[in-house]
Short mmCIF file of C-alpha atoms in Angstrom, two decimals:
data_model
loop_
_atom_site.label_atom_id
_atom_site.label_comp_id
_atom_site.label_asym_id
_atom_site.label_seq_id
_atom_site.Cartn_x
_atom_site.Cartn_y
_atom_site.Cartn_z
CA UNK D 399 -4.18 26.64 15.47
CA UNK D 400 -0.75 24.99 14.52
CA UNK D 401 0.61 21.76 13.38
CA UNK D 402 4.13 20.86 14.77
CA UNK D 403 6.15 17.89 13.71
CA UNK D 404 8.23 16.72 16.43
CA UNK D 405 9.87 13.68 14.87
CA UNK D 406 13.23 15.16 15.06
CA UNK D 407 12.80 16.12 18.75
CA UNK D 408 11.19 12.65 19.86
CA UNK D 409 13.30 10.27 17.55
CA UNK D 410 9.60 8.59 17.12
CA UNK D 411 9.09 6.48 13.86
CA UNK D 412 7.12 8.35 10.97
CA UNK D 413 4.49 5.52 11.35
CA UNK D 414 4.33 3.02 14.37
CA UNK D 415 4.10 -0.27 12.14
CA UNK D 416 6.87 -2.47 11.71
CA UNK D 417 7.69 -6.27 11.00
CA UNK D 418 5.30 -8.95 9.72
CA UNK D 419 2.62 -10.69 11.48
CA UNK D 420 3.49 -14.25 13.16
CA UNK D 421 1.43 -17.44 12.88
CA UNK D 422 0.56 -16.91 16.37
CA UNK D 423 -0.86 -13.59 15.83
CA UNK D 424 -2.77 -14.61 12.74
CA UNK D 425 -4.32 -17.59 14.38
CA UNK D 426 -5.29 -15.66 17.45
CA UNK D 427 -7.25 -13.00 15.63
CA UNK D 428 -8.68 -15.22 13.04
CA UNK D 429 -10.30 -17.29 15.83
CA UNK D 430 -11.65 -14.08 17.26
CA UNK D 431 -12.87 -12.97 13.89
CA UNK D 432 -14.54 -16.43 13.25
CA UNK D 433 -16.32 -16.22 16.61
CA UNK D 434 -17.67 -12.75 16.00
CA UNK D 435 -18.58 -13.87 12.29
CA UNK D 436 -20.56 -16.72 13.72
CA UNK D 437 -22.58 -14.39 16.09
CA UNK D 438 -23.25 -12.21 12.74
CA UNK D 439 -24.10 -14.96 10.45
CA UNK D 440 -27.14 -16.07 12.68
CA UNK D 441 -29.31 -13.10 11.93
CA UNK D 442 -27.52 -11.16 9.12
CA UNK D 443 -30.46 -11.41 6.80
CA UNK D 444 -32.91 -10.36 9.45
CA UNK D 445 -30.65 -7.31 10.33
CA UNK D 446 -30.09 -6.32 6.77
CA UNK D 447 -34.04 -6.06 6.18
CA UNK D 448 -34.45 -3.81 9.38
CA UNK D 449 -31.81 -1.47 7.80
CA UNK D 450 -31.11 -0.10 11.26
CA UNK D 451 -28.00 1.88 12.57
CA UNK D 452 -25.55 -0.86 13.72
CA UNK D 453 -24.81 0.23 17.14
CA UNK D 454 -25.08 -3.46 18.46
CA UNK D 455 -22.88 -4.76 15.96
CA UNK D 456 -20.23 -2.27 16.57
CA UNK D 457 -20.41 -3.10 20.22
CA UNK D 458 -19.81 -6.68 19.37
CA UNK D 459 -16.61 -5.57 17.35
CA UNK D 460 -15.58 -3.44 20.53
CA UNK D 461 -16.01 -6.19 23.09
CA UNK D 462 -13.67 -8.67 20.83
CA UNK D 463 -11.06 -6.29 20.92
CA UNK D 464 -11.29 -5.90 16.93
CA UNK D 465 -11.44 -1.92 17.08
CA UNK D 466 -8.14 -1.64 18.55
CA UNK D 467 -6.36 -4.46 16.50
CA UNK D 468 -3.85 -2.07 14.98
CA UNK D 469 -3.52 0.38 17.86
CA UNK D 470 0.38 -0.10 19.10
CA UNK D 471 0.58 -1.95 22.14
CA UNK D 472 2.39 0.77 24.05
CA UNK D 473 -0.89 2.76 23.99
CA UNK D 474 -3.21 -0.02 25.04
CA UNK D 475 -3.84 -1.80 21.71
CA UNK D 476 -3.42 -5.18 20.40
CA UNK D 477 -0.30 -4.19 18.23
CA UNK D 478 -1.28 -6.46 15.24
CA UNK D 479 -0.17 -6.04 11.70
CA UNK D 480 -2.47 -4.97 8.66
CA UNK D 481 -2.04 -8.53 7.29
CA UNK D 482 -4.13 -9.64 10.37
CA UNK D 483 -6.59 -6.75 9.96
CA UNK D 484 -7.12 -7.79 6.33
CA UNK D 485 -7.72 -11.35 7.30
CA UNK D 486 -10.26 -10.32 9.87
CA UNK D 487 -12.20 -8.09 7.23
CA UNK D 488 -12.31 -11.04 4.85
CA UNK D 489 -13.56 -13.44 7.47
CA UNK D 490 -16.24 -11.18 8.78
CA UNK D 491 -17.30 -10.41 5.11
CA UNK D 492 -18.34 -14.06 4.55
CA UNK D 493 -20.87 -13.50 7.27
CA UNK D 494 -21.95 -9.96 7.09
CA UNK D 495 -20.61 -7.75 4.18
CA UNK D 496 -22.06 -4.56 5.88
CA UNK D 497 -20.13 -4.94 9.24
CA UNK D 498 -17.03 -6.08 7.37
CA UNK D 499 -17.04 -2.73 5.54
CA UNK D 500 -17.73 -0.66 8.70
CA UNK D 501 -14.69 -2.41 10.21
CA UNK D 502 -12.21 -1.94 7.34
CA UNK D 503 -13.10 1.77 7.10
CA UNK D 504 -12.57 2.02 10.55
CA UNK D 505 -9.09 0.49 10.40
CA UNK D 506 -8.30 3.15 7.42
CA UNK D 507 -9.79 6.01 9.29
CA UNK D 508 -8.16 5.25 12.47
CA UNK D 509 -4.83 4.63 10.68
CA UNK D 510 -4.94 8.41 9.80
CA UNK D 511 -3.10 8.88 13.21
CA UNK D 512 -0.32 7.22 11.70
CA UNK D 513 -0.41 8.50 8.07
CA UNK D 514 -1.47 12.14 9.03
CA UNK D 515 -0.48 13.05 12.52
CA UNK D 516 3.16 14.17 13.23
CA UNK D 517 5.01 11.48 14.95
CA UNK D 518 5.30 13.34 18.30
CA UNK D 519 1.43 13.89 18.48
CA UNK D 520 0.27 10.45 17.52
CA UNK D 521 0.65 9.08 21.10
CA UNK D 522 -2.30 11.35 22.36
CA UNK D 523 -4.50 10.11 19.51
CA UNK D 524 -3.88 6.27 20.00
CA UNK D 525 -4.54 6.74 23.83
CA UNK D 526 -7.90 8.67 23.13
CA UNK D 527 -9.12 6.20 20.68
CA UNK D 528 -8.53 3.30 23.11
CA UNK D 529 -9.96 5.09 26.09
CA UNK D 530 -13.00 6.30 24.29
CA UNK D 531 -13.39 2.78 22.36
CA UNK D 532 -13.86 4.68 19.37
CA UNK D 533 -15.18 3.45 15.93
CA UNK D 534 -13.85 5.84 13.35
CA UNK D 535 -16.28 6.84 10.41
CA UNK D 536 -15.40 9.13 7.62
CA UNK D 537 -16.67 12.05 5.52
CA UNK D 538 -13.99 12.26 2.74
CA UNK D 539 -15.98 11.25 -0.58
CA UNK D 540 -13.96 13.18 -3.11
CA UNK D 541 -16.65 13.08 -5.79
CA UNK D 542 -18.67 15.42 -3.82
CA UNK D 543 -17.79 19.33 -3.96
CA UNK D 544 -15.03 20.14 -1.35
CA UNK D 545 -16.13 21.25 2.08
CA UNK D 546 -15.53 25.07 2.60
CA UNK D 547 -13.06 25.43 5.72
CA UNK D 548 -12.52 29.09 6.64
CA UNK D 549 -10.27 30.58 9.14
CA UNK D 550 -11.74 32.12 12.12
CA UNK D 551 -9.68 33.62 14.74
CA UNK D 552 -7.35 30.81 16.15
CA UNK D 553 -9.60 28.11 14.40
CA UNK D 554 -11.81 27.29 11.62
CA UNK D 555 -15.55 27.03 10.29
CA UNK D 556 -16.60 24.17 8.33
CA UNK D 557 -19.55 24.25 5.85
CA UNK D 558 -20.81 21.78 3.15
CA UNK D 559 -22.01 18.36 2.59
CA UNK D 560 -20.72 14.86 1.90
CA UNK D 561 -22.62 11.65 1.00
CA UNK D 562 -21.62 7.99 1.45
CA UNK D 563 -19.76 8.85 4.81
CA UNK D 564 -19.24 5.37 6.08
CA UNK D 565 -19.62 4.76 9.66
CA UNK D 566 -20.79 8.16 10.39
CA UNK D 567 -24.23 6.98 11.96
CA UNK D 568 -22.48 4.89 14.75
CA UNK D 569 -18.82 6.00 14.84
CA UNK D 570 -17.59 8.12 17.88
CA UNK D 571 -15.55 10.19 15.51
CA UNK D 572 -15.52 11.16 11.91
CA UNK D 573 -12.43 12.00 9.88
CA UNK D 574 -12.77 14.76 7.36
CA UNK D 575 -10.30 16.25 4.99
CA UNK D 576 -10.85 19.84 3.81
CA UNK D 577 -8.90 22.55 1.82
CA UNK D 578 -7.99 25.44 3.91
CA UNK D 579 -9.03 28.86 2.59
CA UNK D 580 -6.95 31.71 4.04
CA UNK D 581 -4.44 31.84 6.96
CA UNK D 582 -1.27 30.28 7.59
CA UNK D 583 -2.16 27.04 5.68
CA UNK D 584 -4.21 28.49 2.76
CA UNK D 585 -4.39 26.16 -0.06
CA UNK D 586 -3.29 23.12 1.98
CA UNK D 587 -5.37 20.15 3.12
CA UNK D 588 -5.88 19.45 6.85
CA UNK D 589 -7.42 16.35 8.21
CA UNK D 590 -9.72 16.76 11.51
CA UNK D 591 -11.22 14.33 13.74
CA UNK D 592 -14.74 15.45 14.79
CA UNK D 593 -17.13 13.78 17.46
CA UNK D 594 -20.34 12.52 15.97
CA UNK D 595 -22.45 14.89 18.42
CA UNK D 596 -20.36 17.96 17.49
CA UNK D 597 -22.56 21.35 17.16
CA UNK D 598 -23.63 22.03 13.50
CA UNK D 599 -23.18 18.33 12.11
CA UNK D 600 -26.31 17.03 10.82
CA UNK D 601 -26.33 13.22 10.10
CA UNK D 602 -28.87 12.34 7.36
CA UNK D 603 -30.15 8.83 7.47
CA UNK D 604 -30.55 8.45 3.72
CA UNK D 605 -28.81 5.02 2.93
CA UNK D 606 -31.37 3.02 1.28
CA UNK D 607 -29.39 1.13 -1.33
CA UNK D 608 -29.35 -2.45 -2.82
CA UNK D 609 -26.70 -3.65 -0.42
CA UNK D 610 -24.28 -2.79 2.36
CA UNK D 611 -27.43 -1.56 4.28
CA UNK D 612 -25.78 -1.82 7.82
CA UNK D 613 -22.58 0.30 6.70
CA UNK D 614 -24.02 3.29 8.35
CA UNK D 615 -23.05 5.29 5.20
CA UNK D 616 -25.15 8.33 5.85
CA UNK D 617 -25.08 11.74 4.15
CA UNK D 618 -23.46 14.56 6.39
CA UNK D 619 -24.33 18.29 6.49
CA UNK D 620 -22.13 20.87 8.05
CA UNK D 621 -23.68 23.92 9.31
CA UNK D 622 -20.96 26.35 10.51
CA UNK D 623 -19.21 23.66 12.49
CA UNK D 624 -16.38 25.24 14.64
CA UNK D 625 -13.18 23.49 14.64
CA UNK D 626 -10.55 23.80 17.51
CA UNK D 627 -7.00 22.60 17.83
CA UNK D 628 -8.16 19.64 19.78
CA UNK D 629 -9.69 18.33 16.45
CA UNK D 630 -6.67 18.74 14.20
CA UNK D 631 -4.91 15.45 13.21
CA UNK D 632 -2.46 16.81 10.63
CA UNK D 633 -1.83 17.56 6.85
CA UNK D 634 -2.88 15.56 4.14
CA UNK D 635 0.43 15.47 1.84
CA UNK D 636 1.95 13.54 -0.90
CA UNK D 637 4.67 12.10 1.19
CA UNK D 638 5.01 8.21 -0.14
CA UNK D 639 4.46 6.61 3.33
CA UNK D 640 1.36 8.94 4.15
CA UNK D 641 -0.07 8.03 0.67
CA UNK D 642 0.00 4.51 1.48
CA UNK D 643 -3.45 4.88 3.24
CA UNK D 644 -5.31 4.68 -0.38
CA UNK D 645 -3.56 1.40 -1.55
CA UNK D 646 -4.49 0.27 2.11
CA UNK D 647 -8.14 0.61 1.59
CA UNK D 648 -8.11 -1.01 -1.88
CA UNK D 649 -6.38 -3.88 -0.37
CA UNK D 650 -9.15 -4.08 2.25
CA UNK D 651 -11.82 -3.91 -0.53
CA UNK D 652 -10.03 -6.78 -2.33
CA UNK D 653 -10.21 -8.82 0.98
CA UNK D 654 -13.77 -7.84 1.54
CA UNK D 655 -14.79 -9.02 -1.92
CA UNK D 656 -12.94 -12.19 -1.54
CA UNK D 657 -14.84 -12.78 1.80
CA UNK D 658 -18.27 -12.44 0.11
CA UNK D 659 -17.22 -14.80 -2.36
CA UNK D 660 -15.93 -17.40 0.07
CA UNK D 661 -19.31 -16.89 1.93
CA UNK D 662 -21.47 -17.32 -1.01
CA UNK D 663 -19.60 -20.53 -1.89
CA UNK D 664 -19.99 -21.87 1.48
CA UNK D 665 -23.65 -21.07 1.62
CA UNK D 666 -24.17 -22.54 -1.77
CA UNK D 667 -22.38 -25.61 -0.83
CA UNK D 668 -24.48 -26.16 2.16
CA UNK D 669 -27.59 -25.48 -0.02
CA UNK D 670 -26.41 -28.10 -2.64
CA UNK D 671 -25.58 -30.76 -0.07
CA UNK D 672 -28.92 -30.34 1.54
CA UNK D 673 -30.65 -31.34 -1.91
CA UNK D 674 -31.40 -35.11 -1.85
CA UNK D 675 -32.62 -35.72 -5.35
CA UNK D 676 -31.05 -34.93 -8.68
CA UNK D 677 -31.86 -33.24 -12.09
CA UNK D 678 -34.42 -35.53 -14.07
CA UNK D 679 -31.92 -36.05 -16.74
CA UNK D 680 -28.90 -36.66 -14.68
CA UNK D 681 -27.17 -39.94 -14.11
CA UNK D 682 -26.06 -39.10 -10.54
CA UNK D 683 -28.02 -39.72 -7.41
CA UNK D 684 -27.99 -36.13 -5.98
CA UNK D 685 -27.10 -32.54 -7.34
CA UNK D 686 -23.84 -32.45 -5.58
CA UNK D 687 -22.66 -35.64 -7.36
CA UNK D 688 -23.57 -34.37 -10.84
CA UNK D 689 -20.46 -33.55 -12.66
CA UNK D 690 -22.12 -30.54 -14.13
CA UNK D 691 -22.74 -29.00 -10.66
CA UNK D 692 -19.41 -30.02 -9.62
CA UNK D 693 -17.44 -28.45 -12.60
CA UNK D 694 -19.33 -25.02 -11.79
CA UNK D 695 -18.52 -25.14 -8.14
CA UNK D 696 -14.77 -26.20 -8.82
CA UNK D 697 -14.36 -23.43 -11.25
CA UNK D 698 -15.50 -20.69 -8.65
CA UNK D 699 -13.55 -22.29 -6.03
CA UNK D 700 -10.32 -22.34 -7.98
CA UNK D 701 -10.80 -18.78 -9.03
CA UNK D 702 -11.52 -17.73 -5.38
CA UNK D 703 -8.54 -19.54 -4.21
CA UNK D 704 -6.25 -17.69 -6.71
CA UNK D 705 -7.49 -14.35 -5.36
CA UNK D 706 -6.87 -15.64 -1.90
CA UNK D 707 -3.24 -16.33 -2.64
CA UNK D 708 -2.75 -12.86 -4.29
CA UNK D 709 -4.27 -10.86 -1.45
CA UNK D 710 -2.40 -12.80 1.16
CA UNK D 711 0.74 -12.15 -0.59
CA UNK D 712 0.02 -8.62 -0.74
CA UNK D 713 -0.93 -8.23 3.12
CA UNK D 714 2.51 -9.17 3.71
CA UNK D 715 4.10 -6.87 1.30
CA UNK D 716 1.99 -3.91 2.61
CA UNK D 717 3.38 -4.57 6.04
CA UNK D 718 6.85 -4.90 4.91
CA UNK D 719 6.67 -1.65 3.05
CA UNK D 720 5.11 0.27 6.00
CA UNK D 721 8.09 -1.03 8.08
CA UNK D 722 10.35 1.36 6.12
CA UNK D 723 8.31 4.17 7.44
CA UNK D 724 9.61 7.56 6.38
CA UNK D 725 12.12 5.96 4.03
CA UNK D 726 9.47 4.71 1.73
CA UNK D 727 10.10 5.94 -1.83
CA UNK D 728 7.50 7.02 -4.50
CA UNK D 729 8.64 4.32 -6.83
CA UNK D 730 8.02 1.56 -4.02
CA UNK D 731 4.81 3.28 -3.30
CA UNK D 732 3.74 3.16 -6.92
CA UNK D 733 4.75 -0.49 -7.56
CA UNK D 734 2.73 -1.82 -4.59
CA UNK D 735 -0.32 0.37 -5.61
CA UNK D 736 -0.29 -1.43 -8.87
CA UNK D 737 -0.12 -4.77 -7.39
CA UNK D 738 -3.03 -3.99 -5.16
CA UNK D 739 -4.82 -2.50 -8.26
CA UNK D 740 -4.35 -5.94 -9.85
CA UNK D 741 -5.91 -7.60 -6.87
CA UNK D 742 -8.76 -5.07 -6.94
CA UNK D 743 -9.55 -5.97 -10.55
CA UNK D 744 -9.76 -9.80 -9.85
CA UNK D 745 -11.13 -9.74 -6.62
CA UNK D 746 -14.09 -7.44 -8.06
CA UNK D 747 -14.61 -9.66 -10.86
CA UNK D 748 -14.55 -13.02 -8.96
CA UNK D 749 -16.63 -11.69 -6.11
CA UNK D 750 -19.52 -10.67 -8.64
CA UNK D 751 -19.16 -13.75 -10.52
CA UNK D 752 -19.49 -16.02 -7.53
CA UNK D 753 -22.15 -14.32 -5.92
CA UNK D 754 -24.09 -14.42 -9.12
CA UNK D 755 -23.19 -17.83 -10.51
CA UNK D 756 -23.78 -19.77 -7.25
CA UNK D 757 -27.37 -19.64 -8.21
CA UNK D 758 -26.74 -21.86 -11.14
CA UNK D 759 -25.97 -24.74 -8.81
CA UNK D 760 -28.56 -24.11 -6.01
CA UNK D 761 -31.43 -23.72 -8.25
CA UNK D 762 -34.77 -21.58 -8.41
CA UNK D 763 -35.58 -22.58 -4.95
CA UNK D 764 -32.49 -20.76 -3.73
CA UNK D 765 -33.94 -17.44 -4.90
CA UNK D 766 -36.56 -17.66 -2.03
CA UNK D 767 -36.27 -14.44 0.07
CA UNK D 768 -36.27 -16.54 3.16
CA UNK D 769 -33.02 -18.32 2.05
CA UNK D 770 -31.03 -15.07 1.86
CA UNK D 771 -28.35 -16.15 -0.74
CA UNK D 772 -29.02 -12.90 -2.51
CA UNK D 773 -27.48 -10.85 0.21
CA UNK D 774 -24.06 -11.75 -0.97
CA UNK D 775 -24.61 -10.57 -4.43
CA UNK D 776 -26.27 -7.27 -3.39
CA UNK D 777 -23.48 -6.41 -1.07
CA UNK D 778 -20.73 -7.25 -3.48
CA UNK D 779 -22.58 -5.65 -6.43
CA UNK D 780 -23.34 -2.39 -4.28
CA UNK D 781 -19.60 -1.63 -2.97
CA UNK D 782 -17.76 -3.11 -5.85
CA UNK D 783 -19.15 0.10 -7.83
CA UNK D 784 -17.12 2.28 -5.23
CA UNK D 785 -14.78 3.22 -8.15
CA UNK D 786 -15.01 2.02 -11.65
CA UNK D 787 -12.74 -1.15 -11.81
CA UNK D 788 -11.99 -0.44 -15.41
CA UNK D 789 -9.78 2.52 -14.26
CA UNK D 790 -7.91 0.03 -12.13
CA UNK D 791 -7.14 -1.93 -15.15
CA UNK D 792 -5.96 1.07 -17.11
CA UNK D 793 -3.92 1.78 -13.95
CA UNK D 794 -2.33 -1.54 -14.36
CA UNK D 795 -1.71 -1.43 -18.12
CA UNK D 796 -0.10 2.03 -18.06
CA UNK D 797 2.29 0.87 -15.58
CA UNK D 798 3.03 -2.41 -17.22
CA UNK D 799 3.57 -1.02 -20.72
CA UNK D 800 5.27 2.35 -19.96
CA UNK D 801 6.07 2.54 -16.13
CA UNK D 802 3.38 5.36 -15.72
CA UNK D 803 1.73 5.83 -12.29
CA UNK D 804 -1.65 7.42 -11.97
CA UNK D 805 -1.95 10.97 -10.14
CA UNK D 806 -2.27 10.63 -6.29
CA UNK D 807 -5.79 10.68 -5.21
CA UNK D 808 -8.08 8.99 -2.71
CA UNK D 809 -8.63 6.31 -5.34
CA UNK D 810 -5.16 5.57 -6.53
#
């Protein structure tokens, strides 16, 4: 089993992303996302309660063309930009946080083709994902013990387990990263793409958490799984452009939290406007005309708008830096990662605050299970614990004070 980089032979770009999204592109896919979000919103609470693997929801994304949004046009995809993908995630999150997470992780996992595979080998992977209509799940949780990847002949054997494997229950393929033990690549990390039905892979449907119940984030167990050359994606290295994958998913999280906040605000607005009376001590005719409630909503709306301005700016900056491809420098990567960490901090805090405080203006009746307003809080509270936001604050502070960058990881 070998990994051959043919960049010099083919003259292909290190990554296929370049340029920025046009307004036409953004509006086209915003419209598509809003249509999908409208369908998801109709029964989001009912589907959340059933807690089933979201095969039907994935098919909805597939039929809308969203799974291939970031695939280069020459390989059959939409050839859109990351700014557009982040917008799509944000719009879907306002309707269904679970499916927004599923799609966000798909974009990051699928982009492993660009970030890990040699330029000359990327074409076949792009074609395979389009032809197969693949949703990409993952099994890379770094807080679990590393998988054991042992050399066996011209291939490998994989053993171990991983929790929190988003999309694994419904994805046609699953991305894994593992440290090689022995052989030519001993001590290096390789990325593989496994079909969900590969022999020896056990999918444990144990996701029973407060929120994000339809994210298909199962535990996976690997029982002597045989890996061949066809499964090998490439090396996981510290090349600056390759490591942009992690800031990318952190920016996806920021858009995801923002979308939930916007969804909670809109739902709260509907509830508030639907109340025809006012508080007994109020001088206003209705709750929505009461200055106290207007002030709370205005405060939450303003903070949400500030986060939106920040993540929109960073979406364009992310595309601009990717356009440099193999010429991205480590200082450039570090500077953007810190800006995205700033967005992660404020989007987390605003997302949780809005989803919580919206109850202050909608009243005790809005806590009824049938209303479903709690779904926004449960979703953002669950996923915002993905990695401690206080460490993002430290990351920002260390960079601002002393220009220090955090060690590279799947979190930084």
